[in-house]
Amino acid sequence: MTASTATSENLYSVEYDIDSSDLLCAGKIVLTKDMQLILFADGKTESREEYRCDFNEVKELQINSHIGCASLEAELKNGDRVRICRFTQSCLNQISEFIKAANYYIETGEYTEINIERTVCPKCGKHFIVNTQICPNCSNKASIVGKFLALGKKYMPAFALSGVLVLFCNVINLIIPLVNRILVDDYLFPASEGLEPWGDKNPVLMILILILIMLACYVLIRVINIAAARMRNATSAKFINSVRIKLYDKIQVLSMSSISRRTTGDLIKRVTEDTSVITEFIKSETVWMIEIGVIFIGVSGYFIATRPLLALFVFLPVPLVLFAASRFWGFINRRYEKQWRLSSTANGILHDIIRGIRVVKVFGTEKSEIEKFSNANRKLAETSQQNEQLWALLFPLLGFLVGIGEFLVLYFGAQSVLYGIDPELGYSIIGEPLTLGELTQIMSYIGYIYGPLRWMTSLPRSIANAVTSMAKLNEIIDEEPDIRDKADAITPEIEGNISFVNATFGYKSYEPVLKNITLDIKKGEMVGIVGHSGVGKSTMINLIMRLYDLNSGKLLIDGVDIKDISKETLCKSIGTVFQETFLFAGSIYDNIVYAKPEATPEEVFAAAKIANAHEFIIKLPDAYNTVVGENGYSLSGGERQRVAIARAILRDPKILILDEATASLDTETESKIQEALQRLIKGRTTIAIAHRLSTLRHADRLIVLEKGKLAEQGSHEELLKNKGIYYNLVMAQRQTTKMADVKK
């Protein structure tokens, strides 16, 4: 989320929350375009100015930590140091980012946006839904639902038809109590009193006809309900399946910066659990909504037309219950939001433990991990238990309050049936006296109303869960990827020339990792990139693979800006071998052919032979059909690496990237992999990163990075003669190796 963007008057504006009187406030720090740093204690109206200074006089902004709070301070160019404001920990993140961006502006004069992942809503102060920028309190629920349903436009006619069938069923349902009233008042009650008001009609035949009518209604309702349910279930399954595919497709095209902001568990949960929540809501709750609407309108119309006072009795408790529910719901929603966060935390711990089980086993930390998960699960269980106990108390209570009208109707209705007109009053307070059949009909209708109304007391909970899930899916689907093809992207035959021209890049633009890099790599050249950790070696290859785009400058492939080349063309022209080799949980053959799905078996075998992998593969019980398990756990590190090299060879790339491809391997295995790599790099532009500098001594050229800048370049021998940064790196590594040998 962007915490601050340039406006017509301001470069930056961020929040602080302790004013000059040491009281909490909703303050704002503003850096204007005319270089004035201003503090407003009232951030909404900007009416009370607390501090102002000329930013041109500022040398550097800094944070000074205190107990329970911190202060923003400025070191001025004249040597003075001034305190600008104080703030609590809740403002620390955004003010820290503001300082970095402002100091970068002082140094370079370049404006960069501040990107801050907030955890609380700036409007209401409530926590966002975990791993999202969605506020459950401020978000527009109707917009969220509408945007989600727009994804399934082609399924709406089927849903509408299912709704019409449900509507028809409920209309039929209203007929049954009417037929029952006729049966009681015209045939059963007269017979019990010894009366014969039916004249020439055969009562037994008429009773049979009425029973058959009710039976036909019941059968018709069941048949239509089955058809509607089948249609609804099939349509909702297709709809959610299309949403899952769309969501998965979107995750695939999101940039690395987007993916890295979210955990693997969170993304999996959105694709599986959140879509399941929505499916259940569509299949179950929407049906009840239709039933409630039809029954409420039909029965309300009947009561108002025939027994308006009874209608008052029936609906008298409803406003009271809705008011009570609205008062309690905010509290209940916060409780379930807490439960949701604890559930997400427990799932995250479980995912991390299972994914890193090898590390857990190696360090023998099973007990501590069990305790960690147990604590998280216990908190979740306690909160869940408290919430369910509260709900178990509140839901029946609200249901009872809803049903009070039923007792009033039963009392006055029964009195009307027994006595007719009240002898003391001289009239019936509910109008014309009721018959037994009419009272039976009314009580059936009341049951039709109160059942759905009781369900409505739990509806907000279901709606909240469904809307939350919809919002989380919308967030992914609506996100625009940072890296995408231009409309007129080209598909050239890539030869392998690479050029960085004044290239600057930072994962946050005001914290550049690479600074003004200008470098040419020729077709077929092998270049090694060396330097201390964190100088930007991996960043350079990430840029070549276009996992990220430069903040400024250009990256050219064969003289063409990399942004103008289609991603598909680029991917087909680049092969990679990483230190941490990832293999899919399939066969060895599947993992090799992954690079080129249309490859023939002969091509796969040839690639494996070049990679020195064929020899060990054919010795396995199932050879190329051997299932390697999750991430290739059944193979050794060297075997996994050779499979990865075979995969890269099969693609036959023009540009080859080797990122620590031989690290952490024994000497014998490394020699086999080095032999395979030497075959692989022939005729290709190769860019290699290696921890062991000795493995790069045969490179055509070495690039030395220092503090994000290109410090040295040349061959291994040339750089050693210069006795610069590379020389010091080599000497330090040799010294480390000698110390290790002495210890042995």
XYZ file of C-alpha atoms in Angstrom:
744
model
C 0.000 0.000 0.000
C 1.293 3.443 -0.832
C 1.402 5.465 2.340
C 2.351 8.687 0.643
C 2.309 9.959 -2.900
C 3.112 13.347 -4.344
C 0.177 15.754 -4.591
C -0.013 19.153 -6.240
C 1.564 20.690 -3.108
C 3.277 17.902 -1.156
C 6.061 15.439 -1.842
C 5.360 13.280 1.198
C 2.906 13.092 4.069
C 3.025 10.534 6.885
C 1.381 10.239 10.294
C 2.687 10.778 13.820
C 0.735 10.526 17.075
C 2.370 12.456 19.974
C 2.085 16.256 19.953
C 4.314 18.882 21.579
C 2.281 18.637 24.797
C 3.024 14.885 25.009
C -0.610 14.053 24.267
C -1.829 11.546 21.706
C -2.905 13.159 18.452
C -3.699 12.364 14.844
C -0.809 14.351 13.445
C 0.706 14.592 10.012
C 4.264 15.242 8.814
C 4.312 16.988 5.443
C 7.222 17.707 3.111
C 6.018 20.232 0.551
C 7.317 20.735 -2.966
C 8.709 24.128 -1.958
C 10.927 22.244 0.545
C 9.081 23.058 3.761
C 8.911 20.361 6.458
C 5.696 21.029 8.409
C 3.953 19.269 11.303
C 0.195 19.479 11.841
C -1.182 18.195 15.146
C -4.616 17.767 13.568
C -3.904 15.754 10.468
C -7.474 15.933 9.146
C -7.935 19.688 9.050
C -4.289 20.739 9.127
C -5.436 23.625 11.299
C -2.804 23.547 14.019
C 0.769 23.894 12.800
C 3.225 22.563 15.400
C 6.539 22.879 13.630
C 8.034 24.174 10.393
C 11.564 24.228 8.984
C 13.326 24.772 5.665
C 14.187 21.288 4.383
C 17.035 22.741 2.316
C 18.854 23.235 5.630
C 18.497 19.555 6.616
C 21.538 17.319 6.173
C 19.897 14.082 7.335
C 16.771 12.811 9.104
C 17.199 10.216 11.864
C 15.176 8.248 14.419
C 16.149 8.283 18.076
C 14.608 5.437 20.116
C 13.232 5.957 23.632
C 11.352 3.780 26.102
C 7.891 3.169 24.652
C 8.269 5.711 21.858
C 10.741 7.294 19.450
C 11.492 10.719 18.028
C 12.129 12.057 14.543
C 15.220 14.267 14.566
C 17.031 16.311 11.956
C 20.742 16.954 11.672
C 21.102 20.375 10.057
C 23.851 21.440 7.686
C 25.128 23.954 10.283
C 25.779 21.089 12.736
C 22.732 21.641 14.946
C 20.393 18.798 15.826
C 16.664 19.407 16.355
C 13.795 17.181 17.471
C 10.897 17.388 15.050
C 8.300 15.168 16.761
C 7.704 12.071 18.874
C 5.629 9.033 17.961
C 4.603 5.591 19.237
C 5.638 2.247 17.776
C 2.498 2.130 15.619
C 3.959 4.937 13.458
C 7.522 3.600 13.415
C 7.289 1.652 10.161
C 5.942 4.437 7.977
C 8.151 7.136 9.508
C 11.211 4.903 8.975
C 10.310 4.540 5.311
C 9.667 8.293 5.066
C 13.152 8.983 6.461
C 14.793 6.666 3.915
C 12.930 8.282 1.026
C 13.564 11.822 2.313
C 17.281 11.151 2.853
C 17.471 9.654 -0.638
C 15.859 12.853 -1.941
C 18.475 14.920 -0.096
C 21.261 12.829 -1.646
C 19.988 12.545 -5.229
C 17.168 15.042 -5.666
C 14.979 12.185 -6.961
C 11.431 11.657 -5.687
C 10.379 8.062 -4.939
C 7.075 6.822 -3.550
C 6.908 5.345 -0.052
C 5.531 1.819 -0.089
C 4.407 0.588 3.305
C 2.528 -2.587 4.122
C 0.093 -1.342 6.753
C -1.454 -3.706 9.294
C -4.185 -1.347 10.528
C -6.724 0.768 8.673
C -5.781 4.473 8.595
C -9.486 5.418 8.746
C -10.846 3.372 11.645
C -7.682 1.976 13.248
C -8.870 -1.642 13.078
C -6.581 -4.435 11.920
C -6.668 -5.407 8.270
C -7.634 -8.953 7.389
C -4.444 -10.975 7.802
C -2.085 -10.831 4.788
C -4.325 -8.299 3.037
C -4.871 -4.556 2.844
C -8.616 -5.030 3.396
C -10.374 -3.428 6.355
C -13.389 -5.522 7.452
C -14.997 -2.382 8.863
C -14.500 0.197 6.089
C -14.648 -1.976 2.973
C -17.646 -1.541 0.680
C -19.448 -4.881 1.052
C -21.811 -4.330 -1.893
C -18.902 -3.417 -4.171
C -16.960 -6.508 -3.082
C -19.897 -8.847 -3.759
C -20.749 -7.159 -7.054
C -17.169 -7.333 -8.288
C -16.945 -11.023 -7.384
C -20.259 -11.958 -8.995
C -19.155 -10.149 -12.162
C -16.582 -12.941 -12.556
C -19.429 -15.399 -13.178
C -21.708 -13.493 -15.563
C -22.208 -16.514 -17.797
C -23.409 -18.571 -14.823
C -25.999 -16.033 -13.659
C -28.866 -17.327 -15.921
C -28.518 -20.808 -14.392
C -28.461 -19.340 -10.883
C -31.512 -17.214 -11.762
C -33.406 -20.261 -13.077
C -32.546 -22.162 -9.893
C -33.851 -19.195 -7.898
C -37.104 -19.159 -9.898
C -37.604 -22.861 -9.145
C -37.043 -22.225 -5.432
C -39.456 -19.298 -5.656
C -42.081 -21.538 -7.273
C -41.600 -24.145 -4.533
C -42.258 -21.572 -1.833
C -45.411 -20.347 -3.550
C -46.665 -23.942 -3.595
C -45.630 -24.269 0.039
C -48.023 -21.462 0.947
C -50.943 -23.426 -0.566
C -50.613 -26.411 1.805
C -51.814 -24.616 4.997
C -54.770 -23.203 3.006
C -55.828 -26.691 1.894
C -55.352 -27.911 5.452
C -57.669 -25.161 6.726
C -60.389 -26.230 4.277
C -59.949 -29.837 5.388
C -60.369 -28.947 9.078
C -63.093 -26.300 8.855
C -65.272 -27.830 6.143
C -64.961 -31.538 6.860
C -63.162 -32.651 10.030
C -64.539 -30.103 12.515
C -68.190 -30.379 11.364
C -67.932 -34.146 11.542
C -66.582 -33.993 15.102
C -69.573 -31.805 16.078
C -72.123 -34.068 14.371
C -72.848 -31.524 11.651
C -73.310 -32.230 7.930
C -72.725 -28.962 6.073
C -71.358 -30.631 2.962
C -74.794 -31.403 1.434
C -74.612 -33.787 -1.512
C -70.789 -33.943 -1.427
C -69.167 -37.183 -0.361
C -66.976 -36.133 2.624
C -64.665 -39.104 2.356
C -64.076 -38.381 -1.335
C -63.493 -34.681 -0.654
C -61.050 -35.467 2.163
C -59.221 -37.828 -0.170
C -59.087 -35.129 -2.865
C -57.716 -32.559 -0.397
C -55.131 -35.034 0.873
C -54.102 -35.828 -2.702
C -53.762 -32.092 -3.400
C -51.442 -31.725 -0.386
C -49.560 -34.856 -1.423
C -49.177 -33.491 -4.946
C -47.871 -30.219 -3.497
C -45.345 -32.070 -1.344
C -44.197 -34.265 -4.257
C -43.984 -31.280 -6.607
C -41.988 -29.319 -4.031
C -39.544 -32.194 -3.531
C -39.097 -32.794 -7.272
C -38.562 -29.100 -8.014
C -36.214 -28.728 -5.029
C -34.129 -31.667 -6.256
C -33.916 -30.164 -9.739
C -33.075 -26.715 -8.340
C -30.446 -28.158 -5.974
C -28.798 -30.166 -8.749
C -28.732 -27.124 -11.013
C -27.454 -24.883 -8.210
C -24.746 -27.304 -7.089
C -23.533 -27.951 -10.626
C -23.505 -24.250 -11.500
C -21.791 -23.178 -8.276
C -19.155 -25.887 -8.775
C -18.469 -24.638 -12.317
C -18.441 -21.019 -11.145
C -16.020 -21.617 -8.272
C -13.864 -23.850 -10.473
C -13.574 -21.004 -12.983
C -12.703 -18.601 -10.135
C -10.019 -20.980 -8.838
C -8.500 -21.313 -12.302
C -8.620 -17.540 -12.796
C -7.031 -17.030 -9.384
C -4.313 -19.600 -10.094
C -3.648 -18.036 -13.499
C -3.325 -14.622 -11.867
C -0.900 -15.933 -9.237
C 1.233 -17.319 -12.056
C 1.536 -13.914 -13.757
C 2.045 -11.835 -10.607
C 5.517 -10.403 -10.250
C 8.009 -11.659 -7.693
C 7.524 -8.535 -5.583
C 3.812 -9.357 -5.262
C 4.373 -13.032 -4.494
C 7.066 -12.333 -1.899
C 4.674 -10.140 0.112
C 2.484 -13.159 0.833
C 3.178 -16.541 2.369
C 2.737 -19.773 0.446
C 0.136 -20.908 2.977
C -1.887 -17.727 2.496
C -2.010 -18.123 -1.291
C -3.001 -21.792 -0.995
C -5.706 -20.868 1.508
C -7.174 -18.307 -0.885
C -7.340 -20.803 -3.740
C -8.825 -23.623 -1.648
C -10.464 -22.584 1.634
C -11.776 -19.159 0.646
C -13.364 -20.511 -2.526
C -14.953 -23.324 -0.468
C -16.484 -20.778 1.932
C -18.015 -18.916 -1.006
C -19.285 -22.151 -2.574
C -21.143 -23.115 0.596
C -22.586 -19.628 0.884
C -23.879 -19.680 -2.696
C -25.344 -23.173 -2.366
C -26.983 -22.743 1.040
C -27.469 -19.173 2.164
C -28.730 -17.778 -1.145
C -31.560 -20.352 -1.152
C -32.648 -19.229 2.289
C -32.566 -15.607 1.188
C -35.006 -16.368 -1.642
C -37.259 -18.374 0.668
C -37.283 -15.601 3.248
C -38.214 -13.020 0.632
C -41.062 -15.047 -0.858
C -42.505 -16.247 2.448
C -42.159 -12.888 4.125
C -43.966 -11.080 1.309
C -46.647 -13.755 0.867
C -47.466 -14.287 4.532
C -47.200 -10.582 5.395
C -49.664 -9.806 2.611
C -52.060 -12.469 3.942
C -51.930 -11.174 7.515
C -52.249 -7.516 6.568
C -55.214 -8.269 4.286
C -57.066 -10.583 6.682
C -55.747 -10.154 10.232
C -53.788 -6.896 10.617
C -53.693 -7.124 14.429
C -52.222 -10.600 14.259
C -49.626 -9.196 11.857
C -48.696 -6.719 14.577
C -48.284 -9.561 17.083
C -46.205 -11.577 14.617
C -43.800 -8.812 13.677
C -43.714 -6.922 16.972
C -40.523 -8.665 18.261
C -38.632 -8.389 14.961
C -37.372 -4.769 15.275
C -36.334 -5.473 18.864
C -34.383 -8.573 17.826
C -32.725 -6.814 14.881
C -31.734 -3.925 17.152
C -30.274 -6.327 19.747
C -28.449 -8.273 17.022
C -26.961 -5.089 15.566
C -25.748 -4.026 19.013
C -24.137 -7.394 19.711
C -22.828 -8.078 16.232
C -19.890 -5.658 16.344
C -18.604 -7.409 19.465
C -19.192 -10.875 18.003
C -17.533 -9.930 14.729
C -14.404 -8.772 16.570
C -14.328 -12.084 18.434
C -14.513 -14.109 15.240
C -11.983 -11.838 13.551
C -9.579 -12.672 16.388
C -10.338 -16.374 15.902
C -9.602 -16.003 12.176
C -6.235 -14.363 12.901
C -5.273 -17.085 15.397
C -6.281 -19.745 12.863
C -4.092 -18.094 10.221
C -1.167 -17.963 12.680
C -1.535 -21.646 13.600
C -1.747 -22.631 9.909
C 1.348 -20.560 9.149
C 3.343 -22.277 11.907
C 2.180 -25.694 10.699
C 3.144 -24.883 7.102
C 6.609 -23.645 8.121
C 7.302 -26.636 10.379
C 6.285 -29.194 7.751
C 8.181 -27.370 5.016
C 11.297 -27.116 7.186
C 11.005 -30.521 8.847
C 14.524 -31.446 7.740
C 16.001 -28.491 9.638
C 13.865 -29.366 12.657
C 15.197 -32.934 12.625
C 18.797 -31.827 12.172
C 18.704 -29.437 15.128
C 16.587 -31.740 17.268
C 14.027 -29.020 17.984
C 10.961 -31.251 17.700
C 9.864 -30.528 21.281
C 10.123 -26.753 20.892
C 8.245 -26.868 17.582
C 5.556 -29.057 19.137
C 5.284 -26.572 21.989
C 5.123 -23.624 19.569
C 2.318 -25.208 17.554
C 0.556 -26.400 20.716
C 0.574 -22.874 22.158
C -0.816 -21.397 18.955
C -3.407 -24.147 18.685
C -4.357 -23.809 22.362
C -5.002 -20.081 21.944
C -7.084 -20.859 18.876
C -9.019 -23.573 20.734
C -9.669 -21.314 23.731
C -10.892 -18.454 21.563
C -12.985 -20.832 19.432
C -14.537 -22.356 22.546
C -15.359 -18.937 23.995
C -16.854 -17.789 20.703
C -18.948 -20.909 20.257
C -20.187 -20.711 23.855
C -21.134 -17.091 23.311
C -22.836 -17.938 20.046
C -24.614 -20.928 21.591
C -26.030 -18.551 24.211
C -26.854 -15.620 21.954
C -28.345 -17.476 18.991
C -31.058 -19.346 20.982
C -31.810 -16.166 22.944
C -32.382 -14.172 19.769
C -34.391 -17.065 18.351
C -36.589 -17.097 21.468
C -37.163 -13.338 21.252
C -38.154 -13.708 17.615
C -40.719 -16.363 18.567
C -42.516 -14.327 21.245
C -45.100 -13.244 18.704
C -45.998 -16.895 18.139
C -47.159 -17.225 21.757
C -49.218 -14.019 21.521
C -50.951 -15.224 18.365
C -51.558 -18.655 19.880
C -53.089 -17.162 23.043
C -55.429 -14.672 21.377
C -56.142 -16.989 18.469
C -57.080 -19.908 20.741
C -59.262 -17.570 22.797
C -61.019 -16.481 19.608
C -61.590 -20.086 18.532
C -63.000 -21.046 21.959
C -65.114 -18.010 22.793
C -65.532 -16.079 19.546
C -66.498 -12.545 20.612
C -65.125 -11.567 24.040
C -68.204 -11.397 26.320
C -66.726 -8.623 28.444
C -65.640 -6.456 25.520
C -68.491 -7.373 23.209
C -66.071 -7.896 20.299
C -62.920 -9.837 19.359
C -59.675 -7.868 19.599
C -58.384 -9.701 16.549
C -61.424 -9.018 14.388
C -63.723 -11.754 13.128
C -63.587 -14.904 15.308
C -61.124 -17.518 14.118
C -61.992 -21.032 13.134
C -59.846 -23.965 14.181
C -58.686 -24.483 10.612
C -57.820 -20.816 10.201
C -55.805 -20.875 13.443
C -53.969 -23.946 12.152
C -53.255 -22.123 8.881
C -52.024 -19.026 10.732
C -49.719 -21.058 13.005
C -48.258 -22.807 9.953
C -47.605 -19.455 8.300
C -45.987 -18.150 11.486
C -43.692 -21.180 11.469
C -42.800 -20.341 7.878
C -41.832 -16.818 8.961
C -40.046 -17.510 12.238
C -37.880 -20.315 10.914
C -36.175 -18.046 8.367
C -36.167 -15.116 10.802
C -34.281 -17.231 13.358
C -31.863 -18.159 10.594
C -31.432 -14.470 9.808
C -29.888 -13.915 13.250
C -26.928 -16.035 12.074
C -26.873 -14.569 8.560
C -24.469 -11.681 9.368
C -21.849 -14.203 10.435
C -22.163 -16.144 7.175
C -22.201 -12.963 5.099
C -19.131 -11.619 6.908
C -17.188 -14.843 6.220
C -18.253 -14.952 2.570
C -17.560 -11.258 1.932
C -14.143 -11.572 3.603
C -13.277 -14.483 1.315
C -14.595 -12.606 -1.728
C -12.507 -9.565 -0.806
C -9.355 -11.684 -0.492
C -9.951 -13.259 -3.912
C -10.763 -9.882 -5.482
C -7.512 -8.481 -4.093
C -5.473 -11.070 -5.991
C -7.542 -10.983 -9.182
C -7.570 -7.162 -9.341
C -3.859 -6.743 -8.674
C -1.940 -5.507 -11.663
C 1.389 -7.315 -12.147
C 4.466 -5.092 -12.062
C 6.071 -7.074 -14.874
C 3.967 -7.608 -17.983
C 4.328 -7.577 -21.747
C 3.693 -4.463 -23.750
C 0.845 -4.596 -26.231
C 3.389 -4.493 -29.064
C 6.008 -6.767 -27.448
C 8.365 -8.309 -29.993
C 9.629 -11.880 -30.338
C 13.167 -11.625 -31.734
C 15.650 -14.445 -32.163
C 17.855 -13.803 -29.140
C 21.610 -14.202 -29.685
C 22.855 -13.416 -26.177
C 24.330 -9.892 -26.077
C 23.471 -8.181 -22.772
C 23.992 -4.508 -21.893
C 23.347 -2.561 -18.682
C 23.196 1.195 -19.344
C 23.302 3.421 -16.226
C 21.160 0.785 -14.539
C 19.876 1.507 -11.033
C 17.581 -0.781 -9.079
C 16.340 -1.274 -5.525
C 13.559 -3.474 -4.197
C 12.567 -0.176 -2.627
C 13.550 2.567 -5.029
C 14.980 4.756 -2.250
C 17.261 1.876 -1.160
C 19.130 1.087 -4.405
C 20.942 -2.254 -4.518
C 22.593 -1.557 -7.893
C 23.741 1.966 -8.721
C 24.479 3.258 -12.208
C 25.779 -0.028 -13.595
C 27.079 0.181 -17.166
C 28.244 -3.160 -18.520
C 28.390 -5.035 -21.839
C 28.372 -8.849 -22.020
C 29.042 -10.230 -25.471
C 27.405 -13.190 -27.130
C 29.071 -16.468 -26.072
C 31.097 -14.822 -23.288
C 31.297 -16.350 -19.818
C 31.150 -13.703 -17.112
C 31.511 -14.315 -13.382
C 29.932 -11.935 -10.859
C 31.709 -11.711 -7.499
C 31.563 -9.579 -4.397
C 30.570 -9.611 -0.758
C 27.095 -10.765 0.290
C 24.412 -8.180 -0.401
C 26.240 -6.242 -3.121
C 23.660 -7.122 -5.801
C 24.964 -10.285 -7.515
C 21.633 -12.148 -7.420
C 19.812 -8.911 -8.170
C 21.672 -8.639 -11.490
C 20.553 -12.072 -12.643
C 17.009 -11.398 -11.401
C 16.959 -8.355 -13.674
C 18.262 -10.365 -16.651
C 15.491 -12.932 -16.077
C 13.127 -9.949 -15.771
C 11.772 -10.936 -12.401
C 12.035 -7.205 -11.683
C 12.347 -4.053 -13.787
C 14.965 -1.334 -13.384
C 14.101 1.838 -11.488
C 16.188 3.840 -13.948
C 18.540 3.202 -16.852
C 18.204 0.429 -19.416
C 18.813 -3.294 -19.769
C 19.262 -4.340 -23.387
C 19.236 -7.796 -24.974
C 20.845 -7.697 -28.421
C 20.359 -3.932 -28.385
C 16.618 -4.190 -27.628
C 15.154 -2.942 -24.342
C 14.210 -6.011 -22.305
C 10.785 -4.427 -21.630
C 10.036 -4.590 -25.367
C 10.682 -8.344 -25.573
C 7.842 -10.732 -24.775
C 8.217 -12.698 -21.560
C 7.685 -15.977 -23.415
C 10.552 -15.262 -25.805
C 12.796 -14.240 -22.938
C 12.000 -17.342 -20.876
C 12.650 -19.664 -23.799
C 16.051 -18.041 -24.337
C 17.289 -18.256 -20.726
C 18.327 -21.362 -18.819
C 19.042 -21.358 -15.087
C 20.785 -23.646 -12.630
C 20.487 -22.596 -8.992
C 22.195 -23.784 -5.844
C 18.845 -24.743 -4.313
C 17.567 -27.016 -7.048
C 13.808 -27.411 -7.105
C 12.390 -30.636 -8.494
C 8.683 -31.335 -8.831
C 7.163 -34.367 -7.119
C 7.066 -36.437 -10.319
C 9.423 -38.665 -12.235
C 12.960 -37.755 -13.292
C 11.783 -37.746 -16.904
C 8.972 -35.293 -16.073
C 11.411 -32.961 -14.329
C 13.824 -32.882 -17.270
C 11.159 -32.529 -19.959
C 9.585 -29.660 -17.962
C 11.919 -27.267 -19.786
C 10.666 -28.389 -23.191
C 7.352 -30.301 -23.055
C 7.463 -31.163 -26.768
C 10.917 -32.808 -26.495
C 11.340 -36.404 -27.690
C 12.698 -39.128 -25.356
C 15.901 -39.155 -27.384
C 16.410 -35.441 -26.687
C 15.798 -35.987 -22.958
C 18.316 -38.862 -22.846
C 20.886 -36.802 -24.753
C 20.486 -33.885 -22.335
C 20.922 -36.230 -19.361
C 24.112 -37.644 -20.864
C 25.621 -34.186 -21.383
C 24.733 -33.370 -17.757
C 26.461 -36.556 -16.485
C 23.063 -37.657 -15.142
C 22.264 -40.572 -17.478
C 24.719 -42.916 -15.743
C 23.132 -42.692 -12.282
C 19.551 -42.507 -13.647
C 19.686 -45.847 -15.479
C 20.975 -47.527 -12.302
C 17.799 -46.583 -10.423
C 15.098 -49.301 -10.198
C 12.693 -47.392 -12.457
C 15.357 -45.400 -14.336
C 13.803 -42.278 -15.848
C 10.391 -43.212 -14.390
C 11.733 -43.007 -10.835
C 9.502 -40.749 -8.732
C 11.741 -38.271 -6.926
C 9.252 -37.171 -4.250
C 8.697 -33.662 -2.963
C 11.587 -31.443 -4.075
C 13.499 -34.546 -5.134
C 14.125 -35.805 -1.589
C 14.957 -39.323 -2.844
C 17.996 -38.015 -4.771
C 21.264 -36.696 -3.414
C 22.217 -33.042 -3.775
C 24.591 -33.766 -6.646
C 22.012 -35.929 -8.434
C 19.367 -33.226 -8.131
C 21.842 -30.706 -9.493
C 22.638 -32.854 -12.514
C 18.924 -33.308 -13.247
C 18.592 -29.523 -13.104
C 21.507 -29.140 -15.526
C 19.897 -31.655 -17.875
C 16.719 -29.597 -17.686
C 18.656 -26.460 -18.638
C 20.475 -28.278 -21.465
C 17.191 -29.532 -22.919
C 15.963 -25.959 -23.304
C 19.117 -25.135 -25.316
C 19.151 -21.510 -24.092
C 21.145 -18.670 -25.628
C 21.730 -17.193 -22.157
C 22.742 -19.414 -19.247
C 22.621 -18.320 -15.604
C 24.496 -20.284 -12.944
C 23.788 -19.162 -9.390
C 26.089 -21.039 -6.983
C 25.488 -24.138 -9.097
C 28.300 -26.172 -7.462
C 28.124 -24.900 -3.887
C 27.892 -27.329 -0.969
C 28.950 -30.370 -3.020
C 31.786 -32.792 -2.419
C 34.858 -32.651 -4.634
C 34.017 -35.717 -6.731
C 30.445 -34.614 -7.361
C 31.577 -31.079 -8.083
C 34.042 -32.294 -10.695
C 31.274 -34.199 -12.504
C 29.010 -31.153 -12.402
C 31.826 -28.857 -13.537
C 32.442 -31.211 -16.445
C 28.742 -31.068 -17.334
C 28.718 -27.289 -17.021
C 31.711 -26.936 -19.319
C 29.737 -28.781 -21.998
C 26.683 -26.666 -21.243
C 28.321 -23.234 -21.517
C 29.841 -23.824 -24.964
C 28.450 -21.303 -27.440
C 26.213 -19.635 -24.845
C 26.345 -16.338 -23.007
C 26.966 -17.473 -19.447
C 26.619 -15.461 -16.252
C 27.852 -17.265 -13.153
C 27.809 -16.520 -9.448
C 29.961 -18.711 -7.234
C 30.919 -18.623 -3.590
C 34.159 -20.474 -4.325
C 36.036 -17.987 -6.460
C 38.339 -20.698 -7.783
C 35.452 -22.103 -9.834
C 35.321 -18.839 -11.815
C 39.025 -18.602 -12.694
C 38.334 -19.852 -16.245
C 35.675 -17.211 -16.899
C 36.380 -14.847 -19.806
C 35.755 -11.912 -17.503
C 35.006 -11.291 -13.849
C 32.722 -8.482 -12.656
C 33.408 -7.250 -9.118
C 30.582 -5.437 -7.327
C 31.152 -3.264 -4.264
C 28.324 -1.437 -2.468
C 26.062 -1.846 -5.470
C 28.550 -0.382 -7.947
C 30.779 -1.891 -10.620
C 34.167 -1.708 -8.907
C 36.444 -3.905 -11.071
C 36.339 -6.088 -14.138
C 38.870 -8.250 -15.938
C 40.205 -11.792 -16.090
C 41.192 -13.764 -13.007
C 44.903 -13.099 -13.599
C 44.397 -9.396 -14.351
C 42.409 -8.778 -11.190
C 44.933 -10.629 -9.048
C 47.718 -8.440 -10.472
C 45.747 -5.280 -9.651
C 45.565 -6.348 -5.997
C 42.225 -4.664 -5.498
C 38.896 -5.894 -4.110
C 38.981 -9.207 -5.980
C 42.519 -9.887 -4.804
C 41.460 -9.334 -1.192
C 38.489 -11.657 -1.631
C 40.693 -14.426 -3.021
C 43.291 -14.021 -0.275
C 40.624 -14.060 2.431
C 39.122 -17.229 0.978
C 42.530 -18.932 0.745
C 43.210 -18.040 4.360
C 39.873 -19.531 5.398
C 40.672 -22.720 3.483
C 44.084 -23.017 5.187
C 42.509 -22.596 8.622
C 39.995 -25.309 7.803
C 42.811 -27.637 6.676
C 44.745 -26.988 9.911
C 41.710 -27.879 12.004
C 41.417 -31.157 10.141
